[in-house]
């Protein structure tokens, strides 16, 4: 099972509901930075996860882990009581990076366990289970490029011409999504959540320059307040020729859109020199969501 990361080309943050969740208008794109996941049978009621790769050592593997919660929730939904799974994840998506790594693993777990157990949920039913696990989980089931509304779980695919080149600057430290939303609430009123029609047109035209100029993330200033060095990283990639740049989701990963492979090389080379950047990754999007691969 292979599942991609996401970037948000727009992340428009509106008012909170009575559970403290924000109304969002977001434009997701799945990008070619993948976690791999394998699910094997286990005794009834046993749900175990182990991780290797990027950031693996810091991850909890108890019942709070989103992979374990996803497997349990699916088993409970289909519930004969005799289901169990042993899940291994090879991580490449940065942990606490704003690229939905945990949500991606949860989406992959749903698809993998649905196959392993022969539970036969269709796409719509998986989507409903995914939405209970987190706002980004449904998108990682589908992948591609999509507008997300509600809490981000109501999806509408949008047409994209060609492929977009991304350079991703990974940070030394993670950011907590709730902490970034809290900082947003402290410094900003709710924002309009409608997605810019010019951005959708530029995507449909495959025009990286126009897309780059219209990237928007309402959480960016909050992420900069919590990790001030991110502003310097963003400026560096812009100087190296990025068509656009923004904090990915709640950060701290910064996503740079490159108009050409040569510009992507220049941005990567520049970022690799900076002590503020832990690692640089290249990716392209859109790519499909959680998929069985052999
Ligand atoms: O949905 P998920 O569990 O991924 O969200 C993590 C946190 O992000 C939530 O606990 C909440 O603090 C914040 N969030 C929000 N509004 C959303 C989505 C997430 O405030 N629409």
CSV table of C-alpha atoms and ligand atoms in Angstrom, one decimal:
chain,number,residue,atom,x,y,z
A,1,UNK,CA,0.0,0.0,0.0
A,2,UNK,CA,1.4,3.4,-1.0
A,3,UNK,CA,0.0,6.7,0.1
A,4,UNK,CA,1.0,10.3,-0.8
A,5,UNK,CA,1.6,13.5,1.2
A,6,UNK,CA,-0.4,16.6,0.5
A,7,UNK,CA,0.2,20.3,0.1
A,8,UNK,CA,-2.5,22.9,0.4
A,9,UNK,CA,-2.4,25.4,-2.5
A,10,UNK,CA,-5.0,27.4,-0.6
A,11,UNK,CA,-5.9,27.2,3.1
A,12,UNK,CA,-8.6,29.6,3.9
A,13,UNK,CA,-9.6,29.6,7.6
A,14,UNK,CA,-13.1,30.7,8.7
A,15,UNK,CA,-15.0,30.7,12.0
A,16,UNK,CA,-14.9,28.0,14.6
A,17,UNK,CA,-17.9,25.7,15.2
A,18,UNK,CA,-19.1,24.6,18.6
A,19,UNK,CA,-16.5,21.9,18.8
A,20,UNK,CA,-13.7,24.4,18.1
A,21,UNK,CA,-13.1,23.2,14.5
A,22,UNK,CA,-12.6,25.9,11.9
A,23,UNK,CA,-14.7,26.1,8.7
A,24,UNK,CA,-12.1,25.7,5.9
A,25,UNK,CA,-12.0,26.4,2.2
A,26,UNK,CA,-8.9,24.5,1.0
A,27,UNK,CA,-7.3,23.3,-2.2
A,28,UNK,CA,-5.5,20.1,-1.7
A,29,UNK,CA,-2.9,18.5,-4.0
A,30,UNK,CA,-1.5,15.0,-3.4
A,31,UNK,CA,2.3,15.0,-4.1
A,32,UNK,CA,4.8,12.2,-4.8
A,33,UNK,CA,6.3,11.8,-1.4
A,34,UNK,CA,5.0,8.5,-0.2
A,35,UNK,CA,4.7,6.3,2.9
A,36,UNK,CA,4.5,2.6,2.3
A,37,UNK,CA,2.3,0.4,4.5
A,38,UNK,CA,1.7,-3.3,4.8
A,39,UNK,CA,-1.1,-4.9,6.8
A,40,UNK,CA,-0.9,-8.6,7.9
A,41,UNK,CA,-3.5,-10.6,9.8
A,42,UNK,CA,-3.3,-10.7,13.6
A,43,UNK,CA,-5.4,-12.4,16.4
A,44,UNK,CA,-8.9,-11.1,17.0
A,45,UNK,CA,-8.9,-7.7,18.7
A,46,UNK,CA,-5.1,-7.2,18.2
A,47,UNK,CA,-4.2,-4.0,16.4
A,48,UNK,CA,-0.5,-3.2,16.3
A,49,UNK,CA,1.6,-0.7,14.4
A,50,UNK,CA,5.4,-0.3,13.9
A,51,UNK,CA,7.2,2.4,12.0
A,52,UNK,CA,10.6,2.8,10.3
A,53,UNK,CA,12.1,5.6,8.2
A,54,UNK,CA,11.7,9.4,8.5
A,55,UNK,CA,10.8,10.4,12.1
A,56,UNK,CA,9.8,6.9,13.1
A,57,UNK,CA,11.5,6.8,16.5
A,58,UNK,CA,9.4,9.7,17.9
A,59,UNK,CA,6.0,8.2,17.0
A,60,UNK,CA,3.6,6.7,19.6
A,61,UNK,CA,2.6,3.1,18.7
A,62,UNK,CA,-0.1,2.8,21.4
A,63,UNK,CA,-3.9,3.1,21.0
A,64,UNK,CA,-3.6,6.9,20.4
A,65,UNK,CA,-1.8,6.3,17.1
A,66,UNK,CA,-4.1,7.3,14.1
A,67,UNK,CA,-3.2,4.0,12.3
A,68,UNK,CA,-4.4,1.9,15.3
A,69,UNK,CA,-7.5,4.1,15.6
A,70,UNK,CA,-8.2,3.7,11.9
A,71,UNK,CA,-7.9,-0.1,12.1
A,72,UNK,CA,-10.1,-0.3,15.2
A,73,UNK,CA,-12.7,2.0,13.8
A,74,UNK,CA,-13.0,0.0,10.5
A,75,UNK,CA,-13.1,-3.3,12.5
A,76,UNK,CA,-15.8,-1.8,14.8
A,77,UNK,CA,-17.8,-0.6,11.8
A,78,UNK,CA,-17.7,-4.0,10.1
A,79,UNK,CA,-17.6,-5.7,13.4
A,80,UNK,CA,-17.7,-9.4,13.7
A,81,UNK,CA,-15.2,-9.2,16.6
A,82,UNK,CA,-12.7,-11.6,15.0
A,83,UNK,CA,-10.6,-9.0,13.2
A,84,UNK,CA,-7.0,-8.0,13.9
A,85,UNK,CA,-4.1,-6.5,12.1
A,86,UNK,CA,-0.3,-6.0,12.3
A,87,UNK,CA,0.6,-2.9,10.4
A,88,UNK,CA,4.1,-1.8,9.3
A,89,UNK,CA,4.7,1.7,8.0
A,90,UNK,CA,7.8,2.9,6.2
A,91,UNK,CA,7.7,6.7,6.6
A,92,UNK,CA,9.0,9.3,4.1
A,93,UNK,CA,6.4,12.0,4.8
A,94,UNK,CA,7.8,14.2,7.5
A,95,UNK,CA,6.2,13.8,11.0
A,96,UNK,CA,4.3,16.9,12.3
A,97,UNK,CA,5.3,18.6,9.0
A,98,UNK,CA,2.0,20.0,7.7
A,99,UNK,CA,1.9,17.3,4.9
A,100,UNK,CA,-0.7,15.1,6.5
A,101,UNK,CA,1.6,12.1,7.1
A,102,UNK,CA,-0.5,10.7,10.0
A,103,UNK,CA,-3.7,11.2,8.0
A,104,UNK,CA,-2.1,9.5,5.0
A,105,UNK,CA,-1.2,6.5,7.1
A,106,UNK,CA,-4.7,6.3,8.5
A,107,UNK,CA,-6.2,6.5,4.9
A,108,UNK,CA,-3.8,3.7,3.8
A,109,UNK,CA,-4.7,1.6,6.8
A,110,UNK,CA,-8.4,1.8,5.9
A,111,UNK,CA,-7.8,0.6,2.3
A,112,UNK,CA,-5.3,-2.1,3.4
A,113,UNK,CA,-7.5,-3.5,6.2
A,114,UNK,CA,-10.6,-3.4,4.0
A,115,UNK,CA,-8.7,-5.6,1.5
A,116,UNK,CA,-7.0,-7.8,4.2
A,117,UNK,CA,-10.3,-8.5,6.0
A,118,UNK,CA,-12.5,-8.7,2.9
A,119,UNK,CA,-14.9,-6.3,4.5
A,120,UNK,CA,-15.9,-4.8,1.1
A,121,UNK,CA,-16.6,-1.2,2.0
A,122,UNK,CA,-17.0,0.9,-1.1
A,123,UNK,CA,-15.4,4.3,-1.7
A,124,UNK,CA,-18.3,6.2,-0.1
A,125,UNK,CA,-18.3,4.1,3.0
A,126,UNK,CA,-14.6,4.4,3.4
A,127,UNK,CA,-14.9,8.1,3.0
A,128,UNK,CA,-17.4,8.2,5.9
A,129,UNK,CA,-15.1,6.2,8.2
A,130,UNK,CA,-12.1,8.4,7.1
A,131,UNK,CA,-14.0,11.6,8.0
A,132,UNK,CA,-14.4,10.4,11.6
A,133,UNK,CA,-10.6,10.1,11.9
A,134,UNK,CA,-9.6,13.5,10.9
A,135,UNK,CA,-10.2,16.4,8.4
A,136,UNK,CA,-7.4,15.4,6.0
A,137,UNK,CA,-8.0,11.6,5.9
A,138,UNK,CA,-10.7,11.5,3.2
A,139,UNK,CA,-8.5,13.5,0.8
A,140,UNK,CA,-5.7,11.0,1.2
A,141,UNK,CA,-8.0,8.2,0.1
A,142,UNK,CA,-8.8,10.0,-3.1
A,143,UNK,CA,-5.6,12.0,-3.9
A,144,UNK,CA,-5.4,14.2,-7.1
A,145,UNK,CA,-6.3,17.8,-6.6
A,146,UNK,CA,-9.6,18.7,-4.8
A,147,UNK,CA,-11.3,21.6,-3.0
A,148,UNK,CA,-12.1,20.7,0.6
A,149,UNK,CA,-14.9,22.4,2.5
A,150,UNK,CA,-16.6,21.9,5.9
A,151,UNK,CA,-13.7,20.9,8.1
A,152,UNK,CA,-11.8,19.9,4.9
A,153,UNK,CA,-13.6,16.6,4.5
A,154,UNK,CA,-16.2,17.5,1.9
A,155,UNK,CA,-14.3,17.1,-1.4
A,156,UNK,CA,-14.8,18.2,-4.9
A,157,UNK,CA,-12.1,17.1,-7.4
A,158,UNK,CA,-10.8,19.9,-9.7
A,159,UNK,CA,-9.2,19.5,-13.2
A,160,UNK,CA,-5.5,20.1,-13.5
A,161,UNK,CA,-3.4,20.2,-16.7
A,162,UNK,CA,-0.1,18.5,-16.6
A,163,UNK,CA,2.1,18.1,-13.5
A,164,UNK,CA,3.5,20.6,-11.1
A,165,UNK,CA,7.0,20.5,-9.7
A,166,UNK,CA,7.4,21.1,-5.9
A,167,UNK,CA,10.5,21.5,-3.7
A,168,UNK,CA,9.8,20.9,0.0
A,169,UNK,CA,12.0,22.4,2.8
A,170,UNK,CA,11.7,20.2,5.9
A,171,UNK,CA,12.2,21.8,9.3
A,172,UNK,CA,14.3,20.6,12.2
A,173,UNK,CA,11.3,20.8,14.5
A,174,UNK,CA,7.6,19.8,14.1
A,175,UNK,CA,4.6,22.0,14.7
A,176,UNK,CA,1.4,21.0,16.5
A,177,UNK,CA,-1.7,21.6,14.3
A,178,UNK,CA,-3.9,22.6,17.3
A,179,UNK,CA,-1.2,25.0,18.5
A,180,UNK,CA,-1.0,26.7,15.0
A,181,UNK,CA,-4.8,27.1,14.9
A,182,UNK,CA,-4.8,28.6,18.4
A,183,UNK,CA,-2.2,31.1,17.3
A,184,UNK,CA,-4.3,31.9,14.2
A,185,UNK,CA,-7.3,32.6,16.5
A,186,UNK,CA,-5.1,34.8,18.7
A,187,UNK,CA,-3.8,37.0,15.8
A,188,UNK,CA,-6.5,36.9,13.2
A,189,UNK,CA,-10.3,37.2,12.7
A,190,UNK,CA,-12.0,34.5,10.7
A,191,UNK,CA,-11.3,34.8,6.9
A,192,UNK,CA,-13.5,34.4,3.9
A,193,UNK,CA,-13.2,30.7,2.9
A,194,UNK,CA,-14.1,30.9,-0.9
A,195,UNK,CA,-11.4,29.5,-3.2
A,196,UNK,CA,-10.1,32.1,-5.7
A,197,UNK,CA,-11.6,31.2,-9.2
A,198,UNK,CA,-8.4,32.5,-10.8
A,199,UNK,CA,-6.4,29.8,-8.9
A,200,UNK,CA,-8.7,27.1,-10.2
A,201,UNK,CA,-8.4,28.5,-13.8
A,202,UNK,CA,-4.6,28.6,-13.5
A,203,UNK,CA,-4.6,25.0,-12.4
A,204,UNK,CA,-6.8,23.9,-15.3
A,205,UNK,CA,-4.5,25.8,-17.7
A,206,UNK,CA,-1.4,24.2,-16.1
A,207,UNK,CA,0.1,27.6,-15.6
A,208,UNK,CA,2.6,27.4,-12.7
A,209,UNK,CA,3.4,31.1,-12.7
A,210,UNK,CA,-0.2,32.1,-12.2
A,211,UNK,CA,-0.8,29.3,-9.7
A,212,UNK,CA,2.3,30.4,-7.8
A,213,UNK,CA,1.2,34.0,-7.6
A,214,UNK,CA,-2.2,32.9,-6.1
A,215,UNK,CA,-1.0,30.5,-3.4
A,216,UNK,CA,-2.6,31.4,0.0
A,217,UNK,CA,-2.4,30.0,3.5
A,218,UNK,CA,-4.1,31.8,6.3
A,219,UNK,CA,-2.1,29.8,8.9
A,220,UNK,CA,1.2,31.0,7.5
A,221,UNK,CA,1.6,34.0,9.8
A,222,UNK,CA,0.7,31.8,12.8
A,223,UNK,CA,3.3,29.2,11.8
A,224,UNK,CA,5.9,32.0,11.4
A,225,UNK,CA,5.2,33.3,14.9
A,226,UNK,CA,5.9,29.8,16.3
A,227,UNK,CA,9.0,29.2,14.1
A,228,UNK,CA,10.3,32.7,13.0
A,229,UNK,CA,13.2,31.2,11.0
A,230,UNK,CA,10.6,29.8,8.5
A,231,UNK,CA,10.2,33.3,7.0
A,232,UNK,CA,13.9,33.3,6.0
A,233,UNK,CA,13.6,29.9,4.4
A,234,UNK,CA,10.6,31.1,2.4
A,235,UNK,CA,12.5,34.1,1.2
A,236,UNK,CA,15.5,32.0,0.2
A,237,UNK,CA,13.4,29.8,-2.1
A,238,UNK,CA,11.7,32.8,-3.6
A,239,UNK,CA,15.1,34.4,-4.4
A,240,UNK,CA,16.2,31.2,-6.1
A,241,UNK,CA,13.3,31.7,-8.6
A,242,UNK,CA,10.2,29.9,-7.1
A,243,UNK,CA,7.0,30.7,-8.9
A,244,UNK,CA,5.3,30.7,-5.5
A,245,UNK,CA,5.9,29.5,-2.0
A,246,UNK,CA,3.9,28.9,1.1
A,247,UNK,CA,3.8,27.0,4.4
A,248,UNK,CA,2.2,23.6,3.8
A,249,UNK,CA,-0.9,23.2,5.9
A,250,UNK,CA,-0.1,24.1,9.5
A,251,UNK,CA,3.6,23.8,8.8
A,252,UNK,CA,6.5,23.9,9.3
A,253,UNK,CA,7.3,22.3,5.9
A,254,UNK,CA,7.6,25.0,3.2
A,255,UNK,CA,6.4,24.2,-0.3
A,256,UNK,CA,8.0,25.9,-3.3
A,257,UNK,CA,6.4,25.7,-6.7
A,258,UNK,CA,9.0,25.6,-9.5
A,259,UNK,CA,8.1,26.6,-13.1
A,260,UNK,CA,10.8,24.3,-14.6
A,261,UNK,CA,13.0,21.4,-13.5
A,262,UNK,CA,16.0,23.8,-13.8
A,263,UNK,CA,14.4,26.2,-11.3
A,264,UNK,CA,13.6,23.3,-9.0
A,265,UNK,CA,17.3,22.4,-9.1
A,266,UNK,CA,18.2,26.0,-8.2
A,267,UNK,CA,15.8,26.1,-5.3
A,268,UNK,CA,17.0,22.7,-4.0
A,269,UNK,CA,20.6,23.7,-4.2
A,270,UNK,CA,20.0,27.0,-2.4
A,271,UNK,CA,18.0,25.4,0.4
A,272,UNK,CA,20.5,22.6,0.9
A,273,UNK,CA,23.1,25.2,1.9
A,274,UNK,CA,20.9,26.5,4.8
A,275,UNK,CA,21.4,25.3,8.3
A,276,UNK,CA,17.7,26.3,8.9
A,277,UNK,CA,16.6,23.5,6.6
A,278,UNK,CA,16.8,19.9,7.9
A,279,UNK,CA,16.3,18.2,4.5
A,280,UNK,CA,15.1,19.0,1.0
A,281,UNK,CA,12.7,16.8,-1.0
A,282,UNK,CA,11.5,17.0,-4.6
A,283,UNK,CA,8.0,16.0,-5.6
A,284,UNK,CA,5.4,16.4,-8.3
A,285,UNK,CA,1.7,16.5,-8.2
A,286,UNK,CA,-1.1,15.6,-8.6
A,287,UNK,CA,-0.7,11.9,-7.8
A,288,UNK,CA,-3.4,9.4,-6.8
A,289,UNK,CA,-4.4,8.7,-3.2
A,290,UNK,CA,-3.9,5.5,-1.1
A,291,UNK,CA,-3.3,2.6,-3.6
A,292,UNK,CA,-2.4,-1.1,-3.5
A,293,UNK,CA,1.0,-1.6,-5.1
A,294,UNK,CA,2.9,-4.8,-5.5
B,1,LIG,O1,-8.9,16.8,12.0
B,1,LIG,P1,-7.5,16.7,12.6
B,1,LIG,O2,-7.6,15.8,13.8
B,1,LIG,O3,-6.4,16.4,11.7
B,1,LIG,O4,-7.3,18.1,13.2
B,1,LIG,C1,-6.2,18.4,14.1
B,1,LIG,C2,-6.5,19.7,14.9
B,1,LIG,O5,-6.5,20.8,13.9
B,1,LIG,C3,-7.8,19.8,15.5
B,1,LIG,O6,-7.8,19.2,16.8
B,1,LIG,C4,-8.1,21.3,15.6
B,1,LIG,O7,-7.4,21.9,16.6
B,1,LIG,C5,-7.5,21.7,14.3
B,1,LIG,N1,-8.4,21.9,13.2
B,1,LIG,C6,-9.3,22.9,13.2
B,1,LIG,N2,-10.2,23.0,12.2
B,1,LIG,C7,-10.3,22.1,11.1
B,1,LIG,C8,-9.3,21.0,11.1
B,1,LIG,C9,-8.4,20.9,12.1
B,1,LIG,O8,-9.3,23.7,14.1
B,1,LIG,N3,-11.1,22.3,10.1
